[in-house]
CSV table of C-alpha atoms in Angstrom, one decimal:
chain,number,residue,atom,x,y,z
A,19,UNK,CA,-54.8,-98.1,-25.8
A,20,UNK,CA,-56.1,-101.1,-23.9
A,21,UNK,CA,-58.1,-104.4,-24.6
A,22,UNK,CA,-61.4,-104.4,-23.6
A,23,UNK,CA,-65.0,-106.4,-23.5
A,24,UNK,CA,-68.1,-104.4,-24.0
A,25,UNK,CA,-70.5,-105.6,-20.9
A,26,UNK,CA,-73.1,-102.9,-21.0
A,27,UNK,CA,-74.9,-99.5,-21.6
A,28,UNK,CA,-75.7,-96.5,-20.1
A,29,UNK,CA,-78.5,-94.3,-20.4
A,30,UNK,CA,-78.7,-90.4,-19.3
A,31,UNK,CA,-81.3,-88.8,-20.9
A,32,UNK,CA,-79.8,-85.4,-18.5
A,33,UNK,CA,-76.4,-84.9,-19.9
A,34,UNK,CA,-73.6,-83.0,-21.6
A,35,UNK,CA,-75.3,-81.1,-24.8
A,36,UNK,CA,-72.2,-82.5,-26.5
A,37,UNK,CA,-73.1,-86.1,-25.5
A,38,UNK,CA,-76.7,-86.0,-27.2
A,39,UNK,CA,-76.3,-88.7,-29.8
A,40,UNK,CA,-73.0,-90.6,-28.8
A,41,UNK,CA,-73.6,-94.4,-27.6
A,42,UNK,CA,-72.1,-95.0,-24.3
A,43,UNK,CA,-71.1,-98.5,-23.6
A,44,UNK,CA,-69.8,-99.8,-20.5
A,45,UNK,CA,-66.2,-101.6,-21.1
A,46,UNK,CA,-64.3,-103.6,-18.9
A,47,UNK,CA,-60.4,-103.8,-19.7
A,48,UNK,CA,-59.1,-107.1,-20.3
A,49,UNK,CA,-55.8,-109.0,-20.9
A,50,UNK,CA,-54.7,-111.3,-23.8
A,51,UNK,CA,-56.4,-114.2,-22.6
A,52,UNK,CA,-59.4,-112.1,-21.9
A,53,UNK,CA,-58.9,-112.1,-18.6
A,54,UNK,CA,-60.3,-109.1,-16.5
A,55,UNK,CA,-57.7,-106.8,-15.8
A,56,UNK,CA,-59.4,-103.4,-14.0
A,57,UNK,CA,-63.1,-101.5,-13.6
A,58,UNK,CA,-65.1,-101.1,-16.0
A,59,UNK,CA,-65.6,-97.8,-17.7
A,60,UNK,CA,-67.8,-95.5,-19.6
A,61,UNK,CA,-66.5,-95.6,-23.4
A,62,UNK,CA,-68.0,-94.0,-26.8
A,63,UNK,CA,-68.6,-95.8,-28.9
A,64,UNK,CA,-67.2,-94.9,-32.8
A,65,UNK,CA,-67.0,-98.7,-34.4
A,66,UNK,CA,-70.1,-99.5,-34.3
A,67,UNK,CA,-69.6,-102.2,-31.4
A,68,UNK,CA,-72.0,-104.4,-29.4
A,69,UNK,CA,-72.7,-106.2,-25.9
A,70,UNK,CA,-70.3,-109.1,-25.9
A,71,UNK,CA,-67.7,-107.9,-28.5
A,72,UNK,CA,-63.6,-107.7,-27.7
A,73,UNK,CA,-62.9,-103.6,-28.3
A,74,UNK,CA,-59.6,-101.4,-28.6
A,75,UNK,CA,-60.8,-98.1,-26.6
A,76,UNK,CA,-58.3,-95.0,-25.9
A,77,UNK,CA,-58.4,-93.3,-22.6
A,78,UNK,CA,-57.8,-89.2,-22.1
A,79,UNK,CA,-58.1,-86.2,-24.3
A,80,UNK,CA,-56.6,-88.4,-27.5
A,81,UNK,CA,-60.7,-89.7,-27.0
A,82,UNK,CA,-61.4,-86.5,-28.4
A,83,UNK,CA,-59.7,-87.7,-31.8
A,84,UNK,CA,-62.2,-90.1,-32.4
A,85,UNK,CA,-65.5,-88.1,-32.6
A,86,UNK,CA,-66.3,-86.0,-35.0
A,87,UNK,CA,-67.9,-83.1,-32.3
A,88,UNK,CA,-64.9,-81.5,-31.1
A,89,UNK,CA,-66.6,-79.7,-28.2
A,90,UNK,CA,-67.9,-83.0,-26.5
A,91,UNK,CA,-66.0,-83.9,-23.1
A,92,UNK,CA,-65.0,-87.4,-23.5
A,93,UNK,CA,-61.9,-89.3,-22.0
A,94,UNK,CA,-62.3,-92.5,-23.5
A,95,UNK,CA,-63.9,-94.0,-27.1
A,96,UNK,CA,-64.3,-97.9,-28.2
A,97,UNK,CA,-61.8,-97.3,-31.7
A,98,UNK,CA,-61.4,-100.7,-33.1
A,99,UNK,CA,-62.9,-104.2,-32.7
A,100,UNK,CA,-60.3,-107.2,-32.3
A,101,UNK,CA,-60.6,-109.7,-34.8
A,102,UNK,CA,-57.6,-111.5,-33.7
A,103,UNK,CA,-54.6,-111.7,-30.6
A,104,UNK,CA,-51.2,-113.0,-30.9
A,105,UNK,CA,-49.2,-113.1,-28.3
A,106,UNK,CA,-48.7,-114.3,-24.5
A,107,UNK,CA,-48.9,-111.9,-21.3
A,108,UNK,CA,-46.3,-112.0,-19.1
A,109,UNK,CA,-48.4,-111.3,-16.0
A,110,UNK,CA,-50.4,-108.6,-14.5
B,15,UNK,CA,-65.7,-91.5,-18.5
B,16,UNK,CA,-66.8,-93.1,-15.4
B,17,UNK,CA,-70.0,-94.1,-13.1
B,18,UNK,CA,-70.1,-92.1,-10.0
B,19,UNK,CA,-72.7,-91.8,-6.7
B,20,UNK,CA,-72.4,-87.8,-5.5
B,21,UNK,CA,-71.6,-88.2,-1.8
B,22,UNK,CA,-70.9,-85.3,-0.5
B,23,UNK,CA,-70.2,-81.1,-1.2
B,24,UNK,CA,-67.1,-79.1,-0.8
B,25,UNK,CA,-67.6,-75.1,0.2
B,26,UNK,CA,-64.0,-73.2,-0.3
B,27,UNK,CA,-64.1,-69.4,0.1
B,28,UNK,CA,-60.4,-69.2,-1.0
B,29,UNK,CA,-59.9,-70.8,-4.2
B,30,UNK,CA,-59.0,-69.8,-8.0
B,31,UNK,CA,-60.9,-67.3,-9.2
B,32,UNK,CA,-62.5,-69.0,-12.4
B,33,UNK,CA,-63.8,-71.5,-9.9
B,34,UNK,CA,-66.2,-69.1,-8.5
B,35,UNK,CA,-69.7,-70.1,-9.3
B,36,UNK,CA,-68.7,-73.6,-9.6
B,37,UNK,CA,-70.3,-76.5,-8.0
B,38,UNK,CA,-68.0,-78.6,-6.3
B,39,UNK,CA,-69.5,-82.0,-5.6
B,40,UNK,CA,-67.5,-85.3,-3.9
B,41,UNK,CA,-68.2,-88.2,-6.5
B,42,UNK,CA,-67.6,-91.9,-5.3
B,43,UNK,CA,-66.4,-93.9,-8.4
B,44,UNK,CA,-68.9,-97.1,-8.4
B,45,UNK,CA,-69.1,-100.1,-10.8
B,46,UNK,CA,-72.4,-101.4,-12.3
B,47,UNK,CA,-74.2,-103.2,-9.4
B,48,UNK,CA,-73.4,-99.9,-7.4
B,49,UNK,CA,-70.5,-101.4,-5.8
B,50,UNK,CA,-67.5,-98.9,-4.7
B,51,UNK,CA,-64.4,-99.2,-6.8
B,52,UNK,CA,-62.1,-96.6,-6.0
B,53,UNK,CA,-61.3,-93.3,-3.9
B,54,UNK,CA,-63.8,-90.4,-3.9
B,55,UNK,CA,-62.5,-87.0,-6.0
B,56,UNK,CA,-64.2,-83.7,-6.4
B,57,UNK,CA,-65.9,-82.9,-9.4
B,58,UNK,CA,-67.4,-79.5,-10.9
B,59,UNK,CA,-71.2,-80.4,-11.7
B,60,UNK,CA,-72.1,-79.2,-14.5
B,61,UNK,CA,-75.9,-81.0,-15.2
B,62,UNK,CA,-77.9,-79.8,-11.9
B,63,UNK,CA,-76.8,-83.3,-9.9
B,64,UNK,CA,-77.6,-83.7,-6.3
B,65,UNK,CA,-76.6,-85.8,-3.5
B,66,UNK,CA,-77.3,-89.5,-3.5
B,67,UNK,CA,-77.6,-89.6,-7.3
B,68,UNK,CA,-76.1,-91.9,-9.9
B,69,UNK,CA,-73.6,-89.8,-12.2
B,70,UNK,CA,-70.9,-89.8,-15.3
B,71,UNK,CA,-68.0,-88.2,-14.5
B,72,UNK,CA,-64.9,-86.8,-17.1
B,73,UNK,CA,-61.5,-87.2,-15.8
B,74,UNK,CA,-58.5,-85.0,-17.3
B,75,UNK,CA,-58.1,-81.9,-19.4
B,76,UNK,CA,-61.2,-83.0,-21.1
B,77,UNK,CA,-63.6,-82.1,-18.3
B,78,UNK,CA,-62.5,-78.4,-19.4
B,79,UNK,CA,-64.8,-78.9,-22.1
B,80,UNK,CA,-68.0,-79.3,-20.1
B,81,UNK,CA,-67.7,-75.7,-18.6
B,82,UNK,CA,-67.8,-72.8,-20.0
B,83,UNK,CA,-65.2,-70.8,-18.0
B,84,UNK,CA,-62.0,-72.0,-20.5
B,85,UNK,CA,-59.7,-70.5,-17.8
B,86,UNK,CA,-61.2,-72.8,-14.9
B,87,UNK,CA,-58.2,-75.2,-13.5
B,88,UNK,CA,-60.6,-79.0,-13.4
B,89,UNK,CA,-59.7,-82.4,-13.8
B,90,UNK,CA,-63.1,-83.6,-13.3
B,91,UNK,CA,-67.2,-82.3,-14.1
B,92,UNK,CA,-70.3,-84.9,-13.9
B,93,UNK,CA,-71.7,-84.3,-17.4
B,94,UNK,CA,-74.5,-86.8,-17.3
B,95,UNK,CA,-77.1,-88.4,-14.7
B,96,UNK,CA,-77.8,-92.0,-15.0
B,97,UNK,CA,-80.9,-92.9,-16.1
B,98,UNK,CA,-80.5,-96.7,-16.2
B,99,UNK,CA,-77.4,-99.1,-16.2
B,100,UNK,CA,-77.6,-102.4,-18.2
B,101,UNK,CA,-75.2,-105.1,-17.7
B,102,UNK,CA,-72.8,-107.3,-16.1
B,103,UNK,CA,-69.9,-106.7,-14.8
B,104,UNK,CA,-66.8,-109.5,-15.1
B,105,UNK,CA,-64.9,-108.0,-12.1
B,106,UNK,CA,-63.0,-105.2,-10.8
C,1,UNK,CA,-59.7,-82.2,-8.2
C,2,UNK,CA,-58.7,-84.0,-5.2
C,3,UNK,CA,-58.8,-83.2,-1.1
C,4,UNK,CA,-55.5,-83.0,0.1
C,5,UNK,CA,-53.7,-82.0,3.2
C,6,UNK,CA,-50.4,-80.3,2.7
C,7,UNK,CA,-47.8,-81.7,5.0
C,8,UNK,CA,-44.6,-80.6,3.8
C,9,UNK,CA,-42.1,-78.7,1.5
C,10,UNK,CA,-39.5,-79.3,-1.1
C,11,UNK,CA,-36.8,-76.7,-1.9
C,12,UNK,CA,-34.9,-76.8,-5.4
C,13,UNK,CA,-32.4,-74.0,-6.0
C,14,UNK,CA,-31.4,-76.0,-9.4
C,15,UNK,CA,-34.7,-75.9,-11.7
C,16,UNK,CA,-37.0,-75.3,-14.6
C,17,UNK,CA,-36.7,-71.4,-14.8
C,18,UNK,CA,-40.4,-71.1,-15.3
C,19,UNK,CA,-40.5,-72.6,-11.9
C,20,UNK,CA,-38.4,-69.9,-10.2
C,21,UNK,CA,-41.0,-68.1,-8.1
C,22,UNK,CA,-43.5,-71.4,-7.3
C,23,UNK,CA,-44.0,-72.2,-4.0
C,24,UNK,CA,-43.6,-76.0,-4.3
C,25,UNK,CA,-45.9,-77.8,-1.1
C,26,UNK,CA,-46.3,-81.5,-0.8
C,27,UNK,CA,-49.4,-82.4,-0.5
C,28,UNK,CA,-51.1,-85.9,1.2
C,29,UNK,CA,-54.6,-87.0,-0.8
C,30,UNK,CA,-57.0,-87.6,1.5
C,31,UNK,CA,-60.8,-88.7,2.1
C,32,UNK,CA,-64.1,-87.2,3.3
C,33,UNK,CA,-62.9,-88.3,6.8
C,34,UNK,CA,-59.6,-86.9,6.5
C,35,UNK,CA,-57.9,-90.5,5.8
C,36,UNK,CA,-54.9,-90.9,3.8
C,37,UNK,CA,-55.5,-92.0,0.2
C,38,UNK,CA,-52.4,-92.5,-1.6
C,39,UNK,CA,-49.0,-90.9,-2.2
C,40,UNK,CA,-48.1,-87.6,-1.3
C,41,UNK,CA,-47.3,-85.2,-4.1
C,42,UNK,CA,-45.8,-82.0,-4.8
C,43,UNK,CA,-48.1,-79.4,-6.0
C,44,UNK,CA,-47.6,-75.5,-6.8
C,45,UNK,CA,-49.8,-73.4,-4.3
C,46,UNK,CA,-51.4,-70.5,-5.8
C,47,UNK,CA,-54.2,-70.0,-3.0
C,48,UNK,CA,-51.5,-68.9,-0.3
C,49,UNK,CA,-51.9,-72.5,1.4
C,50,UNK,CA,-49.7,-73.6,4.4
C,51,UNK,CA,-48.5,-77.0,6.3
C,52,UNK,CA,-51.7,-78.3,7.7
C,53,UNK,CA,-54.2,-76.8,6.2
C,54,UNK,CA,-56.8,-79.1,3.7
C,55,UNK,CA,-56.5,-77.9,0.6
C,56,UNK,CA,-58.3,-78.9,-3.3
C,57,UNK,CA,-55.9,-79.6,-5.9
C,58,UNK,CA,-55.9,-80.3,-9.5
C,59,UNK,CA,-53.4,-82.8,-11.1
C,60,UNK,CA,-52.5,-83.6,-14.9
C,61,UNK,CA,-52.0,-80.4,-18.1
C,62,UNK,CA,-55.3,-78.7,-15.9
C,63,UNK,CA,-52.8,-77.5,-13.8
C,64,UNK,CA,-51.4,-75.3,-16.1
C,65,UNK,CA,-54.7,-72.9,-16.0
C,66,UNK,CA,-53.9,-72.1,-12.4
C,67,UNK,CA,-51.0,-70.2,-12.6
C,68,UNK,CA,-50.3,-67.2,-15.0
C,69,UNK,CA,-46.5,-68.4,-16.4
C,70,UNK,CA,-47.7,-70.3,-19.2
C,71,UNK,CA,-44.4,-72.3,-19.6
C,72,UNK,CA,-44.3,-73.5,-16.7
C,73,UNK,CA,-44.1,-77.4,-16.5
C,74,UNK,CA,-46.2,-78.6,-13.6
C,75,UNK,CA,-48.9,-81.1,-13.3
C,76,UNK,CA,-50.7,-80.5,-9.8
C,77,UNK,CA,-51.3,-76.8,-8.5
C,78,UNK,CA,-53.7,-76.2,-4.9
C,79,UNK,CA,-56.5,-74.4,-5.9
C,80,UNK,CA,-58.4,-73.9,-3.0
C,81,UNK,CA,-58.7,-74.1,0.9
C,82,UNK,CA,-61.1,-76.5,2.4
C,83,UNK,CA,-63.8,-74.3,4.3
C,84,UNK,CA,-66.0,-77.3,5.0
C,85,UNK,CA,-66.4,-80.9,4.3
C,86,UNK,CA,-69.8,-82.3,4.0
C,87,UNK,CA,-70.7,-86.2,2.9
C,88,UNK,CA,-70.2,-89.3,4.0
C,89,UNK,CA,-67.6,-91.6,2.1
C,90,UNK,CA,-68.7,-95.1,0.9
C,91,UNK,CA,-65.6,-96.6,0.9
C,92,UNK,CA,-62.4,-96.3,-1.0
D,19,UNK,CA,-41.7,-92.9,-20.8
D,20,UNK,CA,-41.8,-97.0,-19.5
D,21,UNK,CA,-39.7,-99.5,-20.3
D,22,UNK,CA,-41.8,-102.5,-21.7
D,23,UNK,CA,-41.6,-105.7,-23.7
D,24,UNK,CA,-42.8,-106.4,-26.8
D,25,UNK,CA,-45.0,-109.7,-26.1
D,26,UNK,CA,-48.3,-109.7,-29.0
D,27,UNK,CA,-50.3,-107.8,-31.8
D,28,UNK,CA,-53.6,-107.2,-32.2
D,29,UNK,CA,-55.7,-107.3,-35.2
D,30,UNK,CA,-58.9,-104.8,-36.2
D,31,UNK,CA,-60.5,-104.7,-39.9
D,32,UNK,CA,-62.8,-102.6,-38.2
D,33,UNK,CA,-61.6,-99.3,-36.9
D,34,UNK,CA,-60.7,-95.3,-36.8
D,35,UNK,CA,-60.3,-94.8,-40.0
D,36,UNK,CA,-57.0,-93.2,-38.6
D,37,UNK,CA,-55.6,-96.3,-37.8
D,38,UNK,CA,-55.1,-97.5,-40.5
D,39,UNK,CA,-51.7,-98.5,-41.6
D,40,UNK,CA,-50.5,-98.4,-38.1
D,41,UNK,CA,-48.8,-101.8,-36.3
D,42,UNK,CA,-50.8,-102.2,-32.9
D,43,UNK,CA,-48.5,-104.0,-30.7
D,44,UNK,CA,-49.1,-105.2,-27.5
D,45,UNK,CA,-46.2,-104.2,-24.8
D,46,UNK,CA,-45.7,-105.3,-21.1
D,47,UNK,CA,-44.8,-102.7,-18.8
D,48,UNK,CA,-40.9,-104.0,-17.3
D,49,UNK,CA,-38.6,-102.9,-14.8
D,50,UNK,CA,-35.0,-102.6,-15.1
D,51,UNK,CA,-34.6,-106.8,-14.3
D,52,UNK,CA,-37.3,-107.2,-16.6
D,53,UNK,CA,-39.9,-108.2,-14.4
D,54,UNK,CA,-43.1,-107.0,-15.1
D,55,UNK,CA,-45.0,-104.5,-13.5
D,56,UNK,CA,-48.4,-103.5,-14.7
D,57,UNK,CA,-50.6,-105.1,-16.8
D,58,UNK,CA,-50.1,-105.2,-21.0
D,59,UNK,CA,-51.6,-102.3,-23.0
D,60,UNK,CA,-51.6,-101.8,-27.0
D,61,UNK,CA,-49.2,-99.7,-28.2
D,62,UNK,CA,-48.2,-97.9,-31.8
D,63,UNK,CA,-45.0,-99.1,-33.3
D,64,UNK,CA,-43.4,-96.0,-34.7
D,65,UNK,CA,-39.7,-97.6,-34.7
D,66,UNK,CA,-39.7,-100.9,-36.2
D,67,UNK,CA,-40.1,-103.0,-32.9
D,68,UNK,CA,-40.6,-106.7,-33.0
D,69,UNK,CA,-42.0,-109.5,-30.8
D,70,UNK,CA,-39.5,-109.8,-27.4
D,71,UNK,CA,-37.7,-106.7,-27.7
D,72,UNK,CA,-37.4,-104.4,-25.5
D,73,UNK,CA,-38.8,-100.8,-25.9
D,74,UNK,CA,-39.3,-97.5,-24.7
D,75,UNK,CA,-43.3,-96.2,-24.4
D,76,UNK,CA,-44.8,-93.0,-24.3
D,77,UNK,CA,-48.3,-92.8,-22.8
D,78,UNK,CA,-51.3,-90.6,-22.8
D,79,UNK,CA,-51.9,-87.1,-25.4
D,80,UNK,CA,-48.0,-87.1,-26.0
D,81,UNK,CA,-48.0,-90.4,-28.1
D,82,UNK,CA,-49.6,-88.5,-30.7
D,83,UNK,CA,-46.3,-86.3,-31.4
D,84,UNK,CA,-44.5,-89.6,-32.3
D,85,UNK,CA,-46.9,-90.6,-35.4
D,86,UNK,CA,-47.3,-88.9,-38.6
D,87,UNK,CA,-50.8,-88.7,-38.9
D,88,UNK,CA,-52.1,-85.6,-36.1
D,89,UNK,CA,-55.7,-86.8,-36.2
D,90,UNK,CA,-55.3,-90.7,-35.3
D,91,UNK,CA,-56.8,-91.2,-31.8
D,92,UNK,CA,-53.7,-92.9,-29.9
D,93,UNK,CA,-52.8,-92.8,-26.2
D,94,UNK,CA,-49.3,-94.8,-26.0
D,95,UNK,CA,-46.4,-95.4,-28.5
D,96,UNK,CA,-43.1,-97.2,-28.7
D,97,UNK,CA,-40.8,-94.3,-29.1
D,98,UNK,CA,-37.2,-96.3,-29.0
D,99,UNK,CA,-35.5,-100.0,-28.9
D,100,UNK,CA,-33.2,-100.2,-25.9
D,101,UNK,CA,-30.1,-101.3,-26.2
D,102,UNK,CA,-29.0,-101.3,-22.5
D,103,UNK,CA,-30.6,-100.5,-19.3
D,104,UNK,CA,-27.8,-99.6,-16.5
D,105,UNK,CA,-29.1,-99.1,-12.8
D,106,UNK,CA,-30.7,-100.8,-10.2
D,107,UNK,CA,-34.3,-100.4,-9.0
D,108,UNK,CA,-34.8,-99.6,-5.2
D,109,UNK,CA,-38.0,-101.9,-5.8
D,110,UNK,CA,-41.6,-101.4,-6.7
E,23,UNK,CA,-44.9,-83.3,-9.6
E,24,UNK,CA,-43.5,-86.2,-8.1
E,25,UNK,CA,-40.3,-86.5,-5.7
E,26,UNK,CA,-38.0,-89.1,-7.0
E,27,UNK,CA,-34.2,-90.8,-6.9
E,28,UNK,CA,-32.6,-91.3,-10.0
E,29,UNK,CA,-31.6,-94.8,-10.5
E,30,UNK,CA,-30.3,-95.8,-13.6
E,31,UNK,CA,-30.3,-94.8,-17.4
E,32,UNK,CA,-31.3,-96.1,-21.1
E,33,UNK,CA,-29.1,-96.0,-24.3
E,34,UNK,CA,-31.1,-96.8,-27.4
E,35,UNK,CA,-29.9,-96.2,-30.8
E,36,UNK,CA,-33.0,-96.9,-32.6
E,37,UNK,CA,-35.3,-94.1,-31.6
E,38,UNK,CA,-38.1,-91.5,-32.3
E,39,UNK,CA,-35.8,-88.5,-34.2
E,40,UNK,CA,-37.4,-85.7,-32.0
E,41,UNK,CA,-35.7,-87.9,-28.7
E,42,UNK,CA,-31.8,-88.0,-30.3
E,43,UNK,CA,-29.4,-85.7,-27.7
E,44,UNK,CA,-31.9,-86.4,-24.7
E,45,UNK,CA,-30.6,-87.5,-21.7
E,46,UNK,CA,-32.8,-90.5,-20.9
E,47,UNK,CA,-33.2,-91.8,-16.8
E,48,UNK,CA,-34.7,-94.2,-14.9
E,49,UNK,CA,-36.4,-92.1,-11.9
E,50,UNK,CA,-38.2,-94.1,-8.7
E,51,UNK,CA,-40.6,-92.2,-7.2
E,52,UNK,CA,-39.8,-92.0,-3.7
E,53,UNK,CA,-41.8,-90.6,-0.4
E,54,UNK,CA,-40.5,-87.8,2.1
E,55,UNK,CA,-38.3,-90.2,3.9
E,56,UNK,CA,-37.1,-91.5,0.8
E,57,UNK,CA,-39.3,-94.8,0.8
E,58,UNK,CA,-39.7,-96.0,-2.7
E,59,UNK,CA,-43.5,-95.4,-3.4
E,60,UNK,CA,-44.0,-97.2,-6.8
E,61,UNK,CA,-42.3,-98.3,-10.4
E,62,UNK,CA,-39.5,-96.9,-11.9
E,63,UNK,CA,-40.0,-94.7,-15.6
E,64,UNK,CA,-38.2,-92.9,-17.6
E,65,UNK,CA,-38.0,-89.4,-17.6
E,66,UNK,CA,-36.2,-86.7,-19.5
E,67,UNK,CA,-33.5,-85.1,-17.6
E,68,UNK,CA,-33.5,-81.4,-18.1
E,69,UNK,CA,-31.3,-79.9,-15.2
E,70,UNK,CA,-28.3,-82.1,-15.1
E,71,UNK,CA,-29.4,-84.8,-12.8
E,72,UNK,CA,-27.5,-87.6,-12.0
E,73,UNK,CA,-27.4,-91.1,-10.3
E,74,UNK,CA,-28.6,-91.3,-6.8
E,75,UNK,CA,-29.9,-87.5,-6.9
E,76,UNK,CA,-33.6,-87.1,-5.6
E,77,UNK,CA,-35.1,-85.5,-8.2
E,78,UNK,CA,-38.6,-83.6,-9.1
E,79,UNK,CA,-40.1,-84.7,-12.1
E,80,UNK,CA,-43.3,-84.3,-13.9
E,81,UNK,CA,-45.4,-86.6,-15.9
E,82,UNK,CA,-48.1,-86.3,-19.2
E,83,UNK,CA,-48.1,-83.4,-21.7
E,84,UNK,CA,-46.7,-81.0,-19.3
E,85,UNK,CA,-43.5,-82.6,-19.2
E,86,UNK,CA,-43.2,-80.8,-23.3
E,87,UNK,CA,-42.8,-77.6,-21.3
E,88,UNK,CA,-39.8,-78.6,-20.2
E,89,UNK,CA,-37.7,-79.3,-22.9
E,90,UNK,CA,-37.0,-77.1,-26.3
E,91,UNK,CA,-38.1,-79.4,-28.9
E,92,UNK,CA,-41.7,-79.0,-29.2
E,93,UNK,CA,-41.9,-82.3,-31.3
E,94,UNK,CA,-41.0,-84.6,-28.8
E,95,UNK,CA,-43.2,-87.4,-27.8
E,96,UNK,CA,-42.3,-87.2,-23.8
E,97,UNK,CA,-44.2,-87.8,-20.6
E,98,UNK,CA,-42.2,-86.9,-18.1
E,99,UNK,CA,-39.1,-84.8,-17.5
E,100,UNK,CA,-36.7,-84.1,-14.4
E,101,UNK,CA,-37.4,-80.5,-13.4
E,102,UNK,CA,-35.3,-79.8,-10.5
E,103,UNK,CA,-33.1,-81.1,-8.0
E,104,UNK,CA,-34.1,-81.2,-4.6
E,105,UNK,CA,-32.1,-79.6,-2.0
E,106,UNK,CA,-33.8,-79.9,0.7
E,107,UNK,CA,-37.7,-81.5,2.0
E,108,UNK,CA,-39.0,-80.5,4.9
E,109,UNK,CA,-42.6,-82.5,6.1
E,110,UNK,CA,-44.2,-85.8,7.3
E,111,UNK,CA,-45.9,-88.2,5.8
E,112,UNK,CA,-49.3,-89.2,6.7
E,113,UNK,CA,-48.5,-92.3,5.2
E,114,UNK,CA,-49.3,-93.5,1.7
């Protein structure tokens, strides 16, 4: 899984019959001083996150694990929402 | 997932059979403000997109789920058109 | 699925059994312009493909649609032949 | 698999209701000197790793084979503690 | 696949039960001239590879076809040995 920061929403009202009801929210990966680490991508979101708010999103078909419909095509869902970080990065 | 701008069309007469029928678009992976951020891939589209528009794209095994055909070899299908994009990126 | 131009090919008497039988091409990712993208791979041909020729490939467990031994363990097989190219890139 | 070190945890009330009861650990991708090479993700701790040791990941769908629980939405687990590392990288 | 040189290997004692009586190496991926292309990992040696052999491995869920255990959390296995490469690079 990776760190991330929700930064923004998408709208499609044309889309995936699967997607019809899923939040999509635009996260941007981030290291453990926040700092911005790669793009940004398209995550669903499943915690009930918001603009602004430090995320734990998985990437690939484990996504698919996360939502309840099994048939919608998603590679990457916002799972957790950090309350807290210990640690200190290394680099990269 | 991730946002995409359809550049460009691919036409193969030799190719796997359960890609027959399929539309094979080239999608340029972009950021919010539109910006470029990585190579362009092909990508089977699967919501009537056309060239020049603003797209979601599924990466992985999990774009099998946004065609029918569950024989079809993709890694990649445009399952939504962008509507409207709200946000700022932090980098990338 | 990614353009590709196969330049190359590896032979490997000592292998996977389910490979015996594969025709293993490396293959060069490449752009709308026919530009190098990254690192060349090896990837199972199942379209009859030969040096030189541009070629669609898929990459990661989508890979294992494309050919009929269902125990085989690859993670990139050619798909098509590149009839024609048509877009312009925006970068990348 | 990656060799990485062990180097923060991460904290989320709110999550998959999968994830709970799991130790999210936050690993550094290393080399065999140590030195790091990519940037940290957050990993599963399915051996008993601690803070500055180093481990052996497992990335993407196949992390899932390494915890109990089949439905928790995971893309990366520590698989093993290493004791020795023998080699020398040709770089990268 | 990828091409790669194997390098060095991993002993760890403390490990996920499905990965006791693997044969764990550190593979860099490497070009057609044998030009190191990016990080080393650890793969699953499944043919008898040893140090300084060029390799072919394979990486994500596919890399479970190549060993017995079905239970194993790997990502990437050594599938063959590579006698021979014929090609040029394009670059990359």
């Amino acid at each position: 899984m990776q760190m991330g920061v929700v930064v923004g929403r998408v709208t499609a009202t044309k889309k995936d019959e699967n997607l019809v009801g899923t939040k999509l929210l635009i996260t941007q990966p981030i290291g453990i001083d926040g700092n911005v680490l790669s793009n940004p991508i398209i995550t669903v979101d499943t915690v009930g996150a918001g603009i602004g708010e430090r995320v734990i999103f998985v990437s690939g078909s484990m996504a698919g694990r996360a939502i309840k419909n099994k048939e919608a095509p998603i590679d990457a869902a916002i799972i957790g929402i950090i309350d807290s970080l210990e640690g200190t990065t290394l680099g990269g």
